[in-house]
CSV table of N, CA and C in Angstrom, one decimal:
chain,number,residue,atom,x,y,z
D,1,MET,N,13.8,31.0,45.7
D,1,MET,CA,13.8,30.8,47.0
D,1,MET,C,13.6,29.1,47.3
D,2,ASN,N,13.0,28.4,46.5
D,2,ASN,CA,13.0,27.0,46.6
D,2,ASN,C,14.3,26.4,46.4
D,3,HIS,N,15.1,27.0,45.8
D,3,HIS,CA,16.7,26.6,45.8
D,3,HIS,C,17.2,26.5,47.1
D,4,ASN,N,17.2,27.8,47.9
D,4,ASN,CA,17.7,28.1,49.0
D,4,ASN,C,17.2,27.1,50.1
D,5,PHE,N,15.8,26.7,49.8
D,5,PHE,CA,15.0,25.7,51.1
D,5,PHE,C,14.7,24.6,50.7
D,6,ASN,N,15.3,23.9,49.8
D,6,ASN,CA,15.0,22.5,49.2
D,6,ASN,C,13.7,22.3,48.9
D,7,ASN,N,12.9,23.1,48.4
D,7,ASN,CA,11.4,23.1,47.9
D,7,ASN,C,10.5,22.8,48.8
D,8,LYS,N,10.9,23.3,50.2
D,8,LYS,CA,10.0,23.0,51.4
D,8,LYS,C,9.1,24.4,51.5
D,9,CYS,N,9.5,25.6,50.8
D,9,CYS,CA,8.6,26.8,51.0
D,9,CYS,C,7.7,26.8,49.9
D,10,LYS,N,6.6,27.4,50.3
D,10,LYS,CA,5.6,27.8,49.3
D,10,LYS,C,5.5,29.3,49.5
D,11,LEU,N,5.3,29.9,48.1
D,11,LEU,CA,5.2,31.4,48.4
D,11,LEU,C,3.8,31.4,47.8
D,12,LEU,N,3.1,32.2,48.8
D,12,LEU,CA,1.6,32.6,48.6
D,12,LEU,C,1.4,34.0,48.2
D,13,GLU,N,0.7,34.5,47.3
D,13,GLU,CA,0.6,35.7,46.7
D,13,GLU,C,-0.8,36.0,47.0
D,14,HIS,N,-1.0,36.5,48.1
D,14,HIS,CA,-2.4,37.0,48.8
D,14,HIS,C,-2.4,38.0,49.5
D,15,ASN,N,-3.5,38.7,49.2
D,15,ASN,CA,-3.7,40.0,50.3
D,15,ASN,C,-4.1,39.4,51.7
D,16,ILE,N,-3.3,40.0,52.7
D,16,ILE,CA,-3.3,39.4,53.9
D,16,ILE,C,-4.7,39.4,54.5
D,17,GLU,N,-5.5,40.4,54.1
D,17,GLU,CA,-6.9,40.5,55.0
D,17,GLU,C,-7.7,39.9,54.0
D,18,SER,N,-7.4,39.1,53.0
D,18,SER,CA,-8.2,37.8,52.3
D,18,SER,C,-8.1,36.7,53.3
D,19,LEU,N,-7.1,36.4,54.1
D,19,LEU,CA,-6.9,35.2,54.6
D,19,LEU,C,-8.0,35.0,55.9
D,20,THR,N,-8.7,33.7,56.2
D,20,THR,CA,-9.1,33.5,57.2
D,20,THR,C,-8.4,32.6,58.1
D,21,SER,N,-9.2,32.2,59.4
D,21,SER,CA,-8.5,31.3,60.2
D,21,SER,C,-8.4,30.0,59.8
D,22,ASP,N,-9.6,29.6,58.8
D,22,ASP,CA,-9.1,28.2,58.2
D,22,ASP,C,-8.2,28.1,57.4
D,23,ASP,N,-7.7,29.2,56.7
D,23,ASP,CA,-6.5,29.3,55.7
D,23,ASP,C,-5.3,29.1,56.7
D,24,PHE,N,-5.3,29.5,57.7
D,24,PHE,CA,-4.0,29.4,58.9
D,24,PHE,C,-4.3,27.9,59.4
D,25,ASP,N,-5.3,27.6,59.5
D,25,ASP,CA,-5.4,25.9,60.1
D,25,ASP,C,-4.8,25.1,58.8
D,26,ARG,N,-5.2,25.4,57.6
D,26,ARG,CA,-4.8,24.5,56.5
D,26,ARG,C,-3.3,24.8,56.2
D,27,MET,N,-2.6,25.9,56.5
D,27,MET,CA,-1.2,26.0,56.2
D,27,MET,C,-0.4,25.2,57.4
D,28,ASN,N,-1.0,25.0,58.5
D,28,ASN,CA,-0.3,24.4,59.6
D,28,ASN,C,1.3,25.0,59.7
D,29,LEU,N,1.0,26.4,60.0
D,29,LEU,CA,2.4,27.1,60.2
D,29,LEU,C,2.9,26.9,61.5
D,30,ASP,N,4.2,27.1,61.4
D,30,ASP,CA,5.2,27.1,62.4
D,30,ASP,C,5.8,28.6,63.0
D,31,LEU,N,5.8,29.4,61.8
D,31,LEU,CA,6.2,30.6,62.2
D,31,LEU,C,5.3,31.5,61.2
D,32,LEU,N,5.2,32.7,61.5
D,32,LEU,CA,4.5,33.6,60.2
D,32,LEU,C,5.4,35.1,61.0
D,33,THR,N,5.9,35.4,59.8
D,33,THR,CA,6.6,36.9,60.2
D,33,THR,C,6.0,37.9,59.2
D,34,MET,N,6.3,39.2,59.8
D,34,MET,CA,5.4,40.3,59.0
D,34,MET,C,6.2,41.6,59.5
D,35,SER,N,6.2,42.5,58.7
D,35,SER,CA,6.6,43.7,59.0
D,35,SER,C,5.5,44.9,59.0
D,36,PRO,N,4.8,45.0,59.8
D,36,PRO,CA,3.5,45.9,59.5
D,36,PRO,C,4.2,47.3,59.5
D,37,PRO,N,3.3,48.4,58.8
D,37,PRO,CA,4.1,49.8,58.5
D,37,PRO,C,4.0,50.2,59.9
D,38,CYS,N,5.1,51.1,60.1
D,38,CYS,CA,5.4,51.9,61.4
D,38,CYS,C,4.7,53.2,61.3
D,39,GLN,N,4.4,53.5,60.3
D,39,GLN,CA,3.9,55.1,59.9
D,39,GLN,C,2.6,55.4,60.9
D,40,PRO,N,1.7,54.5,60.9
D,40,PRO,CA,0.5,55.1,61.6
D,40,PRO,C,0.8,55.1,62.9
D,41,PHE,N,2.1,54.4,63.6
D,41,PHE,CA,2.2,54.4,65.1
D,41,PHE,C,3.4,55.5,65.6
D,42,SER,N,4.2,55.9,64.5
D,42,SER,CA,5.0,56.7,64.7
D,42,SER,C,5.0,58.4,65.2
D,43,ARG,N,5.7,58.8,65.9
D,43,ARG,CA,5.5,60.0,66.4
D,43,ARG,C,5.6,61.5,65.4
D,44,LEU,N,6.4,60.8,64.3
D,44,LEU,CA,6.6,61.6,63.2
D,44,LEU,C,5.5,61.4,62.0
D,45,GLY,N,4.7,60.8,62.3
D,45,GLY,CA,3.7,60.4,61.2
D,45,GLY,C,2.3,61.0,62.0
D,46,ASN,N,1.3,60.6,61.2
D,46,ASN,CA,0.0,61.2,61.5
D,46,ASN,C,-0.4,60.8,62.9
D,47,GLN,N,-0.2,59.6,63.6
D,47,GLN,CA,-0.4,59.2,64.5
D,47,GLN,C,-1.9,58.7,64.7
D,48,LEU,N,-2.4,57.9,63.8
D,48,LEU,CA,-3.9,57.5,63.8
D,48,LEU,C,-3.8,56.3,64.2
D,49,ASP,N,-2.6,55.8,64.6
D,49,ASP,CA,-2.7,54.3,65.1
D,49,ASP,C,-3.7,53.3,64.3
D,50,LEU,N,-4.5,52.8,64.9
D,50,LEU,CA,-5.4,51.6,64.5
D,50,LEU,C,-6.3,52.2,63.2
D,51,LYS,N,-6.7,53.2,63.2
D,51,LYS,CA,-7.2,53.9,62.5
D,51,LYS,C,-6.8,54.3,61.1
D,52,ASP,N,-5.5,54.4,61.0
D,52,ASP,CA,-4.8,54.6,59.8
D,52,ASP,C,-5.2,53.0,58.9
D,53,SER,N,-5.5,53.3,57.7
D,53,SER,CA,-5.9,52.6,56.8
D,53,SER,C,-4.7,51.4,56.5
D,54,ARG,N,-3.4,51.7,56.6
D,54,ARG,CA,-2.1,51.1,56.5
D,54,ARG,C,-2.1,50.1,57.6
D,55,SER,N,-2.8,50.0,58.7
D,55,SER,CA,-2.8,49.3,59.7
D,55,SER,C,-3.9,48.1,59.6
D,56,SER,N,-4.6,48.2,58.4
D,56,SER,CA,-5.6,47.0,58.3
D,56,SER,C,-5.2,45.7,58.2
D,57,SER,N,-4.0,45.6,57.7
D,57,SER,CA,-3.7,44.0,57.5
D,57,SER,C,-2.9,43.4,58.9
D,58,PHE,N,-2.7,44.5,59.8
D,58,PHE,CA,-2.2,43.9,61.0
D,58,PHE,C,-3.5,44.0,61.8
D,59,LYS,N,-4.4,44.7,62.1
D,59,LYS,CA,-5.4,44.7,62.7
D,59,LYS,C,-6.3,43.1,62.2
D,60,HIS,N,-6.5,42.8,60.9
D,60,HIS,CA,-6.8,41.8,60.5
D,60,HIS,C,-6.5,40.7,61.3
D,61,LEU,N,-4.8,40.2,61.2
D,61,LEU,CA,-4.3,38.9,61.7
D,61,LEU,C,-4.7,39.3,63.2
D,62,MET,N,-4.6,40.3,63.7
D,62,MET,CA,-4.8,40.4,65.6
D,62,MET,C,-6.2,39.9,65.6
D,63,GLN,N,-6.8,40.0,64.8
D,63,GLN,CA,-8.4,39.4,65.2
D,63,GLN,C,-8.6,38.1,65.0
D,64,LEU,N,-7.5,37.6,63.8
D,64,LEU,CA,-7.7,36.0,63.7
D,64,LEU,C,-6.9,35.3,64.9
D,65,PHE,N,-5.7,35.9,65.3
D,65,PHE,CA,-4.8,35.1,66.0
D,65,PHE,C,-5.4,34.3,67.3
D,66,PRO,N,-6.3,34.7,68.2
D,66,PRO,CA,-6.8,34.2,69.3
D,66,PRO,C,-7.4,33.1,68.8
D,67,ARG,N,-7.9,33.1,67.8
D,67,ARG,CA,-8.6,31.8,67.3
D,67,ARG,C,-7.9,30.7,66.9
D,68,PHE,N,-6.8,31.1,65.9
D,68,PHE,CA,-6.0,29.8,65.5
D,68,PHE,C,-5.0,29.5,66.4
D,69,VAL,N,-4.5,30.2,67.4
D,69,VAL,CA,-3.5,30.0,68.3
D,69,VAL,C,-3.9,29.3,69.4
D,70,LEU,N,-5.0,29.6,70.0
D,70,LEU,CA,-5.6,29.1,71.3
D,70,LEU,C,-6.4,27.5,71.0
D,71,LYS,N,-6.2,26.9,69.8
D,71,LYS,CA,-6.9,26.0,69.5
D,71,LYS,C,-6.6,24.8,70.2
């Protein structure tokens, strides 16, 4: 990856749910991309939405966003 981005990227191997708003502040992000699982929200899935444990990382980020976006 560093070869493609001139050593400007840093790969972080963390569980998303372990990140705090202070972590986001320190990272000074310009862009955050994510592909949350669609199964909890799919008509063909169990349709548990946010009650599905596969949504926990997405929920965690959504709880943090207002704090670090509105700074």
